[in-house]
PDB file of C-alpha atoms in Angstrom:
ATOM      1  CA  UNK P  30     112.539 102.348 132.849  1.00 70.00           C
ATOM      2  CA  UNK P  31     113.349 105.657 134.387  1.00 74.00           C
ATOM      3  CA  UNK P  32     116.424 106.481 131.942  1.00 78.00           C
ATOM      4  CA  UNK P  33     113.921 105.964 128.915  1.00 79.00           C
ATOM      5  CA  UNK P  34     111.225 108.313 131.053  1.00 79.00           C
ATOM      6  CA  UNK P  35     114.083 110.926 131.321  1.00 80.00           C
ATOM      7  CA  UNK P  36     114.398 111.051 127.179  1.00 82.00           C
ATOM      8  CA  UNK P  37     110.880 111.655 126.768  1.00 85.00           C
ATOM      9  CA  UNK P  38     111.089 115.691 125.241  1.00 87.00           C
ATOM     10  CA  UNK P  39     109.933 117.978 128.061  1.00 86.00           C
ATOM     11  CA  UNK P  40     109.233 120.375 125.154  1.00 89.00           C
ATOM     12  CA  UNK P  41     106.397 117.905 124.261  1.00 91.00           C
ATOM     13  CA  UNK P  42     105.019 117.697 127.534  1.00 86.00           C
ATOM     14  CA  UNK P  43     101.958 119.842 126.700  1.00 89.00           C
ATOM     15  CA  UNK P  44      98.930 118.896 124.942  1.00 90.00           C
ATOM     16  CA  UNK P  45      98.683 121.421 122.808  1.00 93.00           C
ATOM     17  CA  UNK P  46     102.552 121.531 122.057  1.00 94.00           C
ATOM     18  CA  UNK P  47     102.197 117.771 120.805  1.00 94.00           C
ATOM     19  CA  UNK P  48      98.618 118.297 118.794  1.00 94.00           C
ATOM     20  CA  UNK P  49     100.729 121.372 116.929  1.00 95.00           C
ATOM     21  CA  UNK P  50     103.681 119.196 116.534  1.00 96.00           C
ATOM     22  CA  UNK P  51     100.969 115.967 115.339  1.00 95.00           C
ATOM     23  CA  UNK P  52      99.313 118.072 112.600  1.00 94.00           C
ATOM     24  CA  UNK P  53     102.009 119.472 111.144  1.00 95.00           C
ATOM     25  CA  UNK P  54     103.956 116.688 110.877  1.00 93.00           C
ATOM     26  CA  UNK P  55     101.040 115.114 108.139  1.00 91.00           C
ATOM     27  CA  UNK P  56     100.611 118.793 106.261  1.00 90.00           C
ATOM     28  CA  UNK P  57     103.728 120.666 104.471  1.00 89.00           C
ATOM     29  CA  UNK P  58     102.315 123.655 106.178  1.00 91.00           C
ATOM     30  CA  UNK P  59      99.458 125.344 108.191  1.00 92.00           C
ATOM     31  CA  UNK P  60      98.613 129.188 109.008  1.00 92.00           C
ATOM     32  CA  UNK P  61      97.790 130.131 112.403  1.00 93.00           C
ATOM     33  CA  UNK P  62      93.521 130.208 111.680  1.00 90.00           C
ATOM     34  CA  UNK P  63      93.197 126.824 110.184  1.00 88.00           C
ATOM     35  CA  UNK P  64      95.609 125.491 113.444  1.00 91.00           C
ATOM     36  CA  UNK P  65      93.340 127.364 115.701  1.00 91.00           C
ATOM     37  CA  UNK P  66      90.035 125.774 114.331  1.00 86.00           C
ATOM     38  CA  UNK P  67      91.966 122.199 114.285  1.00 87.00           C
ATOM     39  CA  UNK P  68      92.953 122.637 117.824  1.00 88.00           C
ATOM     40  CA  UNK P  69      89.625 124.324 119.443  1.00 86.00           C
ATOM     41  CA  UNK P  70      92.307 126.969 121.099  1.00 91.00           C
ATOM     42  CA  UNK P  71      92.208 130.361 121.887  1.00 92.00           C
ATOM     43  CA  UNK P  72      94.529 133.177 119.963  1.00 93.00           C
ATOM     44  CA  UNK P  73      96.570 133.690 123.263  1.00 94.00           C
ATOM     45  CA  UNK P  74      96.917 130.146 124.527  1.00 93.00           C
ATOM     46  CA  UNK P  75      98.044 128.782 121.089  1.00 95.00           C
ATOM     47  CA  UNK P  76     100.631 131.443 120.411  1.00 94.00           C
ATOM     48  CA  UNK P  77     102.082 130.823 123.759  1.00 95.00           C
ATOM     49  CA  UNK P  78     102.841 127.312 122.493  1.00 95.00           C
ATOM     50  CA  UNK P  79     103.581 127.752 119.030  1.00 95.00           C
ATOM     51  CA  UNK P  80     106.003 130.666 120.639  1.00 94.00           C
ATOM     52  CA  UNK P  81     108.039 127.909 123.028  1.00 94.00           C
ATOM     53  CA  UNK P  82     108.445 125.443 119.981  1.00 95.00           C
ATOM     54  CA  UNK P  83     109.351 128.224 117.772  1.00 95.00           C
ATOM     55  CA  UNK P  84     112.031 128.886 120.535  1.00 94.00           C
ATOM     56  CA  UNK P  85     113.082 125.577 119.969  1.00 94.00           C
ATOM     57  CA  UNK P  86     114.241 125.896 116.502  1.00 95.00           C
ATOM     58  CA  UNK P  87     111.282 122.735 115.589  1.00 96.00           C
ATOM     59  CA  UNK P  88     108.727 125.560 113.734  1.00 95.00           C
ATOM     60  CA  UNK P  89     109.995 127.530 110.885  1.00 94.00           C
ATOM     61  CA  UNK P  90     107.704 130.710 110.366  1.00 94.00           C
ATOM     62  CA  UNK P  91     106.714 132.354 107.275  1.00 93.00           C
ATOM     63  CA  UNK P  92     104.956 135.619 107.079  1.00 92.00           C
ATOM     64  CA  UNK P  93     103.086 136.975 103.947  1.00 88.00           C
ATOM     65  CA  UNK P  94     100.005 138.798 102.891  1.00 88.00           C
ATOM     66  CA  UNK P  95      97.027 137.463 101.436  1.00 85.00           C
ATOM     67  CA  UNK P  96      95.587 140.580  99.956  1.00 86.00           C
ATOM     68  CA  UNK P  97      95.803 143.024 102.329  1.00 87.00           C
ATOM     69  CA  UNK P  98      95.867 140.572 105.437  1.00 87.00           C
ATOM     70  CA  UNK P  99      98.744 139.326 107.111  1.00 88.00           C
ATOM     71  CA  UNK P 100      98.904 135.631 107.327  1.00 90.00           C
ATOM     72  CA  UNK P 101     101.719 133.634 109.036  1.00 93.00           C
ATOM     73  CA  UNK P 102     102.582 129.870 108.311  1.00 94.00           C
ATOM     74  CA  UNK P 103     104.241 127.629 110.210  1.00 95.00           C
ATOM     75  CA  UNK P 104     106.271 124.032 109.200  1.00 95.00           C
ATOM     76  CA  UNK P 105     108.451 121.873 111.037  1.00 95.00           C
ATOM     77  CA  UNK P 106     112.207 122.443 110.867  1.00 95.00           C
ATOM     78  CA  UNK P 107     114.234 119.296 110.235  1.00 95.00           C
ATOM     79  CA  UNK P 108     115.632 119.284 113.685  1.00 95.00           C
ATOM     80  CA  UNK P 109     111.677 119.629 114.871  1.00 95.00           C
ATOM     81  CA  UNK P 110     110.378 116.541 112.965  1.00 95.00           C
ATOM     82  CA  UNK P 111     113.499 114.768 114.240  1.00 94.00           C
ATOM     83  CA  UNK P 112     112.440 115.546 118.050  1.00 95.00           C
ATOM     84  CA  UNK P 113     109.079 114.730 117.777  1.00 94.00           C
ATOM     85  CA  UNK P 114     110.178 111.398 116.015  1.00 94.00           C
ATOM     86  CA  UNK P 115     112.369 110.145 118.923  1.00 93.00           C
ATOM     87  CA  UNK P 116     109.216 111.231 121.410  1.00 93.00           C
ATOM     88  CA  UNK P 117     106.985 109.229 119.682  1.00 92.00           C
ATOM     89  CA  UNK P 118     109.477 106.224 119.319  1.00 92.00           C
ATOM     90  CA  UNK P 119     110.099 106.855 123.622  1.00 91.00           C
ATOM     91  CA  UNK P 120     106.291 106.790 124.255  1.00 90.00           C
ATOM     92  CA  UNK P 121     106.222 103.355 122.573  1.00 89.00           C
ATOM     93  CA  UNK P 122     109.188 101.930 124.633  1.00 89.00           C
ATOM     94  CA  UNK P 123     108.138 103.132 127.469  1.00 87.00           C
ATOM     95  CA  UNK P 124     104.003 101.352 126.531  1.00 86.00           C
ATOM     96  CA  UNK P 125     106.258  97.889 125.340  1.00 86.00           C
ATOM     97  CA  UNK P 126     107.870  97.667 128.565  1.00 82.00           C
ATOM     98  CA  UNK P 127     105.151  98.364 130.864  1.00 78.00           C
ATOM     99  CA  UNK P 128     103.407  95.583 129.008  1.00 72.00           C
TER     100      UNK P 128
ATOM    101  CA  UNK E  77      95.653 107.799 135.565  1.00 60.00           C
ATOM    102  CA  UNK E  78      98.921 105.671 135.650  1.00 77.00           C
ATOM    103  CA  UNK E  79     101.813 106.238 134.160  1.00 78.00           C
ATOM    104  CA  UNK E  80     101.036 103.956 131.338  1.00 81.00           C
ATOM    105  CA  UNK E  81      97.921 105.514 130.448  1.00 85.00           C
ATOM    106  CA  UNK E  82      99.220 108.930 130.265  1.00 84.00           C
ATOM    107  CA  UNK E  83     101.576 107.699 127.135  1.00 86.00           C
ATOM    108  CA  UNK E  84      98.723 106.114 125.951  1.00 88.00           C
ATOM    109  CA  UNK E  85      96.483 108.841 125.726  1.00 89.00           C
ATOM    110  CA  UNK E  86      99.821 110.735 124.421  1.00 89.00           C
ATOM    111  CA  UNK E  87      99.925 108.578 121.254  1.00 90.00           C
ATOM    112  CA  UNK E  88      96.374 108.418 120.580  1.00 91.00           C
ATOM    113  CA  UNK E  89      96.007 112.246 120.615  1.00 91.00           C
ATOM    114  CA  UNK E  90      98.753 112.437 118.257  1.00 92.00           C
ATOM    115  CA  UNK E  91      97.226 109.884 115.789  1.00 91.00           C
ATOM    116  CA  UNK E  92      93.772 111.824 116.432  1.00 89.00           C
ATOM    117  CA  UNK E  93      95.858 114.820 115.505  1.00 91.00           C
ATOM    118  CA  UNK E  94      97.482 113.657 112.092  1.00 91.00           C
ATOM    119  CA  UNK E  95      94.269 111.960 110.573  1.00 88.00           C
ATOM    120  CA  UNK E  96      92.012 115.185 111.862  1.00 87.00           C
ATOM    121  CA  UNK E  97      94.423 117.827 110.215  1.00 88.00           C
ATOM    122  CA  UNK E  98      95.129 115.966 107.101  1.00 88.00           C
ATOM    123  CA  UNK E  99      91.853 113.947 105.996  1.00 88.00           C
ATOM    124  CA  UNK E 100      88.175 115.462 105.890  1.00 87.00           C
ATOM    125  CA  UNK E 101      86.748 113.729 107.962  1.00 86.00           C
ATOM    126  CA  UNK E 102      83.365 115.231 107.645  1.00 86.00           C
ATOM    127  CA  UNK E 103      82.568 113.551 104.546  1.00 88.00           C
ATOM    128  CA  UNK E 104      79.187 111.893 105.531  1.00 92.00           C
ATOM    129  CA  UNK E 105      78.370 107.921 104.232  1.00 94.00           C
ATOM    130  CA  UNK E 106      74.723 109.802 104.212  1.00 95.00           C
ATOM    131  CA  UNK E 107      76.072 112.379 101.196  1.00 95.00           C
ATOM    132  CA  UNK E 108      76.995 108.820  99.372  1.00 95.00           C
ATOM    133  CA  UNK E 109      73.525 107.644  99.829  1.00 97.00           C
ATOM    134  CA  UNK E 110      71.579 110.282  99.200  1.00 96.00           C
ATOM    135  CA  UNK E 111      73.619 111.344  96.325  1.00 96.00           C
ATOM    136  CA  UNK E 112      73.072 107.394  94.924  1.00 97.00           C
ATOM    137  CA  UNK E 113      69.447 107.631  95.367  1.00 97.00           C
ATOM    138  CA  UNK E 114      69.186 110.929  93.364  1.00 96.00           C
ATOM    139  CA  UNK E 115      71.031 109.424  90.455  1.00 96.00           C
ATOM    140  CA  UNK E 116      69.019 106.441  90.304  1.00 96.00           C
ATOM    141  CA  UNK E 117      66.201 109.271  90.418  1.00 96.00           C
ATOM    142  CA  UNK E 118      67.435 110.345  87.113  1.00 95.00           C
ATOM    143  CA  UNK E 119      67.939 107.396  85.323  1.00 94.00           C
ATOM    144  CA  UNK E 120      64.320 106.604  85.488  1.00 94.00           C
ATOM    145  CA  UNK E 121      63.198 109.611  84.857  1.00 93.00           C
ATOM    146  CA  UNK E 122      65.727 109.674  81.527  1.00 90.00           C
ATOM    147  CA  UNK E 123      63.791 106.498  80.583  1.00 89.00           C
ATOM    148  CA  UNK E 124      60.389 107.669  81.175  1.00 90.00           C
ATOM    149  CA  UNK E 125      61.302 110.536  79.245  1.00 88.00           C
ATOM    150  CA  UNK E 126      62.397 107.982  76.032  1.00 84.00           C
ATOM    151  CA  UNK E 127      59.189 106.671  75.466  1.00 88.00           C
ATOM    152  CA  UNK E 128      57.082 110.111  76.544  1.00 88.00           C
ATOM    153  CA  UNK E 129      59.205 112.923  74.111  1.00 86.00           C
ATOM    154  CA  UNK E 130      59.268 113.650  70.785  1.00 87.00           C
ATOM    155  CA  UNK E 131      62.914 112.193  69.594  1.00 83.00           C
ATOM    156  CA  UNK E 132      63.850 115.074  68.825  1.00 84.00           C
ATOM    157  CA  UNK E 133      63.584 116.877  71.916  1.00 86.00           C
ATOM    158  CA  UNK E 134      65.118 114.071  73.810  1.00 85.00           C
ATOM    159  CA  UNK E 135      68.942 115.180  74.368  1.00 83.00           C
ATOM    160  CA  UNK E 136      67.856 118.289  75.167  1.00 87.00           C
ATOM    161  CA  UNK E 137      65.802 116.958  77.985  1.00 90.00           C
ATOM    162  CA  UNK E 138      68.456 114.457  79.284  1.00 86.00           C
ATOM    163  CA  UNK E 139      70.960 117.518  79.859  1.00 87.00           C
ATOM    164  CA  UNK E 140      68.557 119.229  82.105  1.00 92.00           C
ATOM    165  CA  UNK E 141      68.051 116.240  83.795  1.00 92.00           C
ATOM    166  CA  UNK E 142      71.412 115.340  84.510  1.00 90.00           C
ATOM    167  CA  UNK E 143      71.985 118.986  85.449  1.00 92.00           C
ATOM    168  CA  UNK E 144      69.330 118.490  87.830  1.00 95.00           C
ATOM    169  CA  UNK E 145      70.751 115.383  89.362  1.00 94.00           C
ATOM    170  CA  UNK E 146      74.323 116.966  89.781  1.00 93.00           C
ATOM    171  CA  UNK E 147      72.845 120.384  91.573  1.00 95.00           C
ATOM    172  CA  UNK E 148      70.762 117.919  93.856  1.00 95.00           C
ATOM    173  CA  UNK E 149      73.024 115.069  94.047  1.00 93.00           C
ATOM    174  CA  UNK E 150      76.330 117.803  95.045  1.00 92.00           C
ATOM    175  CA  UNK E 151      74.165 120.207  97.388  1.00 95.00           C
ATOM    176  CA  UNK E 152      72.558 117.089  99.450  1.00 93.00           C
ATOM    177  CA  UNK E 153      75.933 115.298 100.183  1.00 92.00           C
ATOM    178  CA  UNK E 154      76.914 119.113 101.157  1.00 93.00           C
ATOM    179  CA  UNK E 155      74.265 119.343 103.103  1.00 94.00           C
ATOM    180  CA  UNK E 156      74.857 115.927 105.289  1.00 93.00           C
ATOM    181  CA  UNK E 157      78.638 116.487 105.189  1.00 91.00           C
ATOM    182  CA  UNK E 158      77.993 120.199 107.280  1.00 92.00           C
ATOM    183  CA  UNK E 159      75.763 118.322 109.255  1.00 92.00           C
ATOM    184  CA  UNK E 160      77.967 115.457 110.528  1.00 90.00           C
ATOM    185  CA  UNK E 161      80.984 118.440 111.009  1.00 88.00           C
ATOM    186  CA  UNK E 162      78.448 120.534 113.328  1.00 89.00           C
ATOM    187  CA  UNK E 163      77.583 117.136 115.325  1.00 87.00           C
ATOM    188  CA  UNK E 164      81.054 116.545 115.499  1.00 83.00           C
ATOM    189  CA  UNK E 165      82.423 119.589 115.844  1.00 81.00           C
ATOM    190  CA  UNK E 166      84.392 119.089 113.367  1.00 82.00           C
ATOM    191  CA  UNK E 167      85.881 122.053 111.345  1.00 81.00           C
ATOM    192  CA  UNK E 168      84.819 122.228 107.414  1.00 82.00           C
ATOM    193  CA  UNK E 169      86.774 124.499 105.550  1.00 82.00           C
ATOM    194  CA  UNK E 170      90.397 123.585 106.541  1.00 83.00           C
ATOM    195  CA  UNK E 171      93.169 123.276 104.248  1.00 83.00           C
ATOM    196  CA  UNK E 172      92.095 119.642 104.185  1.00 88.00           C
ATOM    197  CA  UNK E 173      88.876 120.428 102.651  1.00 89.00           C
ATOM    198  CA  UNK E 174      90.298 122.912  99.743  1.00 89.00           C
ATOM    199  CA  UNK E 175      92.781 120.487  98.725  1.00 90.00           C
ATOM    200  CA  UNK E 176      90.181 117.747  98.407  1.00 93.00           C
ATOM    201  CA  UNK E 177      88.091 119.961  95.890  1.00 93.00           C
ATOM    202  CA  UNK E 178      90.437 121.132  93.995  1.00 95.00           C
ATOM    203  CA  UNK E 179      91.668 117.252  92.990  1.00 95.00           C
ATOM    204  CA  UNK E 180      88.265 115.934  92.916  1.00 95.00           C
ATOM    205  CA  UNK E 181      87.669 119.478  90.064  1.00 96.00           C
ATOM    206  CA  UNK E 182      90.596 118.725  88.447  1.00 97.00           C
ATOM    207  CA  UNK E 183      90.053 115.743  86.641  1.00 97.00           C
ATOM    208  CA  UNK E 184      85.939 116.180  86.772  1.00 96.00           C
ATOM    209  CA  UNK E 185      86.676 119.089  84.573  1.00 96.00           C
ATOM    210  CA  UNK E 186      88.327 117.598  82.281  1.00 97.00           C
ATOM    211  CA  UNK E 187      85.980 114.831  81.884  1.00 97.00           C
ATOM    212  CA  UNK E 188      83.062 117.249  82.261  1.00 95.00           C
ATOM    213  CA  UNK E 189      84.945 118.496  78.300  1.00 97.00           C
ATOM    214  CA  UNK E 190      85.213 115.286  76.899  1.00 97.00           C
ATOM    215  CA  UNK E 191      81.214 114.620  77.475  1.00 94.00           C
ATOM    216  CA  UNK E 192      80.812 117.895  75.906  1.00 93.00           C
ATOM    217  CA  UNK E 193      83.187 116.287  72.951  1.00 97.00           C
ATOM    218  CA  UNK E 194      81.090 113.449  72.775  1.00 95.00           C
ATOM    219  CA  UNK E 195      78.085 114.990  72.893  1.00 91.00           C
ATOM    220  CA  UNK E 196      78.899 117.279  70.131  1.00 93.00           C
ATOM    221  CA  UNK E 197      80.707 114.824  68.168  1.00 94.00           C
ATOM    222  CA  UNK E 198      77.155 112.262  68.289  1.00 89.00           C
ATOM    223  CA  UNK E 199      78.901 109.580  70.486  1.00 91.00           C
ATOM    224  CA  UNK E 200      76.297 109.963  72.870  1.00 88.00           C
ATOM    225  CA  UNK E 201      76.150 106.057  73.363  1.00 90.00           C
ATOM    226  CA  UNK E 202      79.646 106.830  75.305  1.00 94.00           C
ATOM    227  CA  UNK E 203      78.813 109.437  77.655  1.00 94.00           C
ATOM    228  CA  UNK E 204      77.958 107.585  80.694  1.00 94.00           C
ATOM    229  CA  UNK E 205      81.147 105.144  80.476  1.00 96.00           C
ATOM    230  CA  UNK E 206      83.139 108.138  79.996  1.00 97.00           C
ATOM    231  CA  UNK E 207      81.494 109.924  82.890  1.00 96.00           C
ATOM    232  CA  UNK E 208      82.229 107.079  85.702  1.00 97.00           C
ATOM    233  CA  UNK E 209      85.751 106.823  84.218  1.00 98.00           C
ATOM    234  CA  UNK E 210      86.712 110.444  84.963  1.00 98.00           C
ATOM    235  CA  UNK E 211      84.563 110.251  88.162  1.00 97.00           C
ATOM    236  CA  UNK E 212      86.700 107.283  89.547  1.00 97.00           C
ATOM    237  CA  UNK E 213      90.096 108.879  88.952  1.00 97.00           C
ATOM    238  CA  UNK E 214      88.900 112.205  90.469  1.00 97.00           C
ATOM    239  CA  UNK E 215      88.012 110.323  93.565  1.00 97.00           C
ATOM    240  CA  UNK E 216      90.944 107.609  93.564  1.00 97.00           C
ATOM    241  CA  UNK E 217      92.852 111.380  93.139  1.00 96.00           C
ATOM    242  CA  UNK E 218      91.191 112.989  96.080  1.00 94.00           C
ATOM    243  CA  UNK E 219      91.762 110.016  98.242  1.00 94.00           C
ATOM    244  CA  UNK E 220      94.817 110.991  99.878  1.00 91.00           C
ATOM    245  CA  UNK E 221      92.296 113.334 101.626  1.00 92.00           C
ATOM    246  CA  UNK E 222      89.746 111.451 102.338  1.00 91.00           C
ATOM    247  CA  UNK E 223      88.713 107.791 104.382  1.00 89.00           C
ATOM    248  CA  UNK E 224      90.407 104.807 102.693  1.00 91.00           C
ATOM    249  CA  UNK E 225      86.438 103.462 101.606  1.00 94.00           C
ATOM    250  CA  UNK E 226      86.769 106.596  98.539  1.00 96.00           C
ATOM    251  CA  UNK E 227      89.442 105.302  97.146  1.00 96.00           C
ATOM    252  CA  UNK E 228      87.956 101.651  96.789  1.00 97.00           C
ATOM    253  CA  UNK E 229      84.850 103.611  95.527  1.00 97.00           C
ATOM    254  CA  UNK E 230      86.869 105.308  92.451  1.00 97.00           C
ATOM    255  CA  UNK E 231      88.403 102.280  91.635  1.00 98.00           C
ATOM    256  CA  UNK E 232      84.833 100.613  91.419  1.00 98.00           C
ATOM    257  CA  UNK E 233      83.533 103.658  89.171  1.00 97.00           C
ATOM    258  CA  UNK E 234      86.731 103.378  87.650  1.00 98.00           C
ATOM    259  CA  UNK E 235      86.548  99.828  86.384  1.00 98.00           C
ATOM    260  CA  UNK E 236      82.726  99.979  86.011  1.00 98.00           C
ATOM    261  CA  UNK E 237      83.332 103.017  83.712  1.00 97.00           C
ATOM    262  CA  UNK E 238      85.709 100.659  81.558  1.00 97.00           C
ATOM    263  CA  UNK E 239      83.688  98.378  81.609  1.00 97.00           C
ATOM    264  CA  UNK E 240      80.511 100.524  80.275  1.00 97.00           C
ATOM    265  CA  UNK E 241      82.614 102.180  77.003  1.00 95.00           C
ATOM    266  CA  UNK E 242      83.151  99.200  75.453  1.00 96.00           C
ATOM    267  CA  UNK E 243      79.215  98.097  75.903  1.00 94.00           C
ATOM    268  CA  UNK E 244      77.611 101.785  74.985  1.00 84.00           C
ATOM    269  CA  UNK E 245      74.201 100.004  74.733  1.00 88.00           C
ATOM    270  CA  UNK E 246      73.911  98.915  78.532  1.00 93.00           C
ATOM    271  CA  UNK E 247      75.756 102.772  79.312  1.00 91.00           C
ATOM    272  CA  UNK E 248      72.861 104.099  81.664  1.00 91.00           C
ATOM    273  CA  UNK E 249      72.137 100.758  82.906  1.00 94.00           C
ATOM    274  CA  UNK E 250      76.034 100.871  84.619  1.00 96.00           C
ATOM    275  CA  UNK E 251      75.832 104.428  84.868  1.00 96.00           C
ATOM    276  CA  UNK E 252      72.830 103.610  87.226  1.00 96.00           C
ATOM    277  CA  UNK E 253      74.934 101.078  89.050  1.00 97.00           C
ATOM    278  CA  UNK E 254      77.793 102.966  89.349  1.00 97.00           C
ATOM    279  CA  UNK E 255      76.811 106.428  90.418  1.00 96.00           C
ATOM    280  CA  UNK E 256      73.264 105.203  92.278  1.00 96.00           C
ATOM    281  CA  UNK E 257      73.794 101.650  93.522  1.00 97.00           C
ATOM    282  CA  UNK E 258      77.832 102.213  94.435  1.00 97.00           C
ATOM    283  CA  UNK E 259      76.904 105.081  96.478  1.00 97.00           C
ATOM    284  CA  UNK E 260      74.450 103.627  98.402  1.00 97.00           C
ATOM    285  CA  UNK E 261      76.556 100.789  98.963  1.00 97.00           C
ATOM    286  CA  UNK E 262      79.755 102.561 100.311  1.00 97.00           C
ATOM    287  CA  UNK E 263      77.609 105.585 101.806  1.00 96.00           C
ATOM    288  CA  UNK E 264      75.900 102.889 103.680  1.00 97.00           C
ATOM    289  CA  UNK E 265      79.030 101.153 104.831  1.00 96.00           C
ATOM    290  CA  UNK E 266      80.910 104.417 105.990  1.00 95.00           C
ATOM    291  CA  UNK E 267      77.452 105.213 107.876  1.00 95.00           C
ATOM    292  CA  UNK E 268      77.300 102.638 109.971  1.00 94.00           C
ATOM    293  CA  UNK E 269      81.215 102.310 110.145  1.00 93.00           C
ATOM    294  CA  UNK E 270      81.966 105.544 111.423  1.00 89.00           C
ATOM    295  CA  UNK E 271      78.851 107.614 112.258  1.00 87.00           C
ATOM    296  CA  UNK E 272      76.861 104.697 114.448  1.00 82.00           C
TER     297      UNK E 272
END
């Protein structure tokens, strides 16, 4: 039990980490409003986050303008949807065995 | 809260996550039903207007109602969808949303043409058919964005709109099925399945 608790990502360990992670693994891409809305964040706490999995190398950022506004998009990296693959598949271990 | 439950509630905010960000959710059974009962509106008023018109002003009077039952039948299932998002706080213009209008428009628009074909052509006897056949493939289109009950609604409009261009003389009658009594039915059934 405890060496399949010690692969659970760390990185993931953070609600609002994991609901980033969650959406965009089901959308090719999202810009930072439409996340915010999704989420029910504020502009601070949600950068933070998006910031440490950025870090990571799991969020590939695009910047562009929309007429005059900047408006950045993020998607998950290869290496990202990998790691949030393997959490998911370590959450349901970890729910089998303690069944 | 045990261990257990914390990587419970872990995976269920992650499913939450993936059908909130990539379905529209919003879409209320109650925009089904009242969109149904504004068709079936129409339909009798096209056949009152049959035996109460002078022939010749009768197409002309059939547009403007079906004009009227699209502005009425669109804006109330808008109306109940912004509804159910501000009950459930749910967000209404997301990516999500766009992408599910712009398939539903894309194949509506090009069936919205071929009625104008017919019409100007004199198949009028085909129009309705034709109307719930490019209505089911818009919807069995926008699906992918939607709860799984709109998909099994297009293909019902679908095959009822088959069904109705090879019988042109029943047309409104299955037109009246189709786009009043299929909407009440699924409306209904996503009403009580997911709003109760």
């Amino acid at each position: 039990m405890r060496e399949i608790v010690a692969k659970l990502n760390k990185v993931f360990d953070n609600r609002i980490r994991l609901a980033v992670m969650s959406a965009l693994s089901v959308n090719d891409s999202l810009d930072f409003n439409s996340m915010k809305e999704l989420l029910d964040v504020t502009d601070g706490n949600l950068a933070s986050h998006i910031a440490a999995l950025e870090d990571e190398g799991y969020l590939k950022v695009t910047k562009k303008f929309v007429g005059k506004k900047p408006q950045t998009t993020y998607a998950l990296t290869v290496p990202g949807r990998r790691a949030f693959t393997e959490h998911i598949d370590v959450l349901e271990q970890l729910i089998k065995k303690s069944q | 809260m045990s261990e257990l439950d914390q990587h419970l509630q872990n995976i269920n905010d992650i499913r939450t996550m993936m059908e909130r960000s990539s379905k529209m959710l919003s879409l209320s059974g109650l925009s089904g039903v009242s969109a149904g009962v504004v068709a079936i509106a129409g339909v009798l008023f096209a056949q009152w207007v049959h035996t109460r018109v002078p022939p010749e002003d009768v197409v002309m009077y059939i547009i403007l109602d079906a004009l009227v039952v699209l502005v009425l039948g669109v804006g109330m299932a808008a109306v109940f969808s912004l509804r159910m998002a501000r009950k459930k706080g749910l967000p209404v213009w997301t990516p999500t949303s766009r992408f599910l209008i712009v398939d539903l428009a894309i194949p509506l628009g090009a069936g919205g043409l071929f009625c104008i074909a017919l019409l100007q052509h004199g198949n009028v006897p085909l129009i309705p058919g034709t109307m719930l056949v490019f209505y089911g493939l818009a919807l069995i289109n926008g699906s992918k964005y939607a709860l799984k009950e709109i998909r099994y609604l297009g293909i019902t409009e679908l095959m009822l709109g088959c069904i109705a261009i090879f019988l042109p003389g029943e047309g409104l009658n299955i037109w009246a099925l189709g786009f009043g009594m299929m909407h009440i039915l699924y409306g209904s059934l996503m009403y009580f399945r997911y709003e109760r």
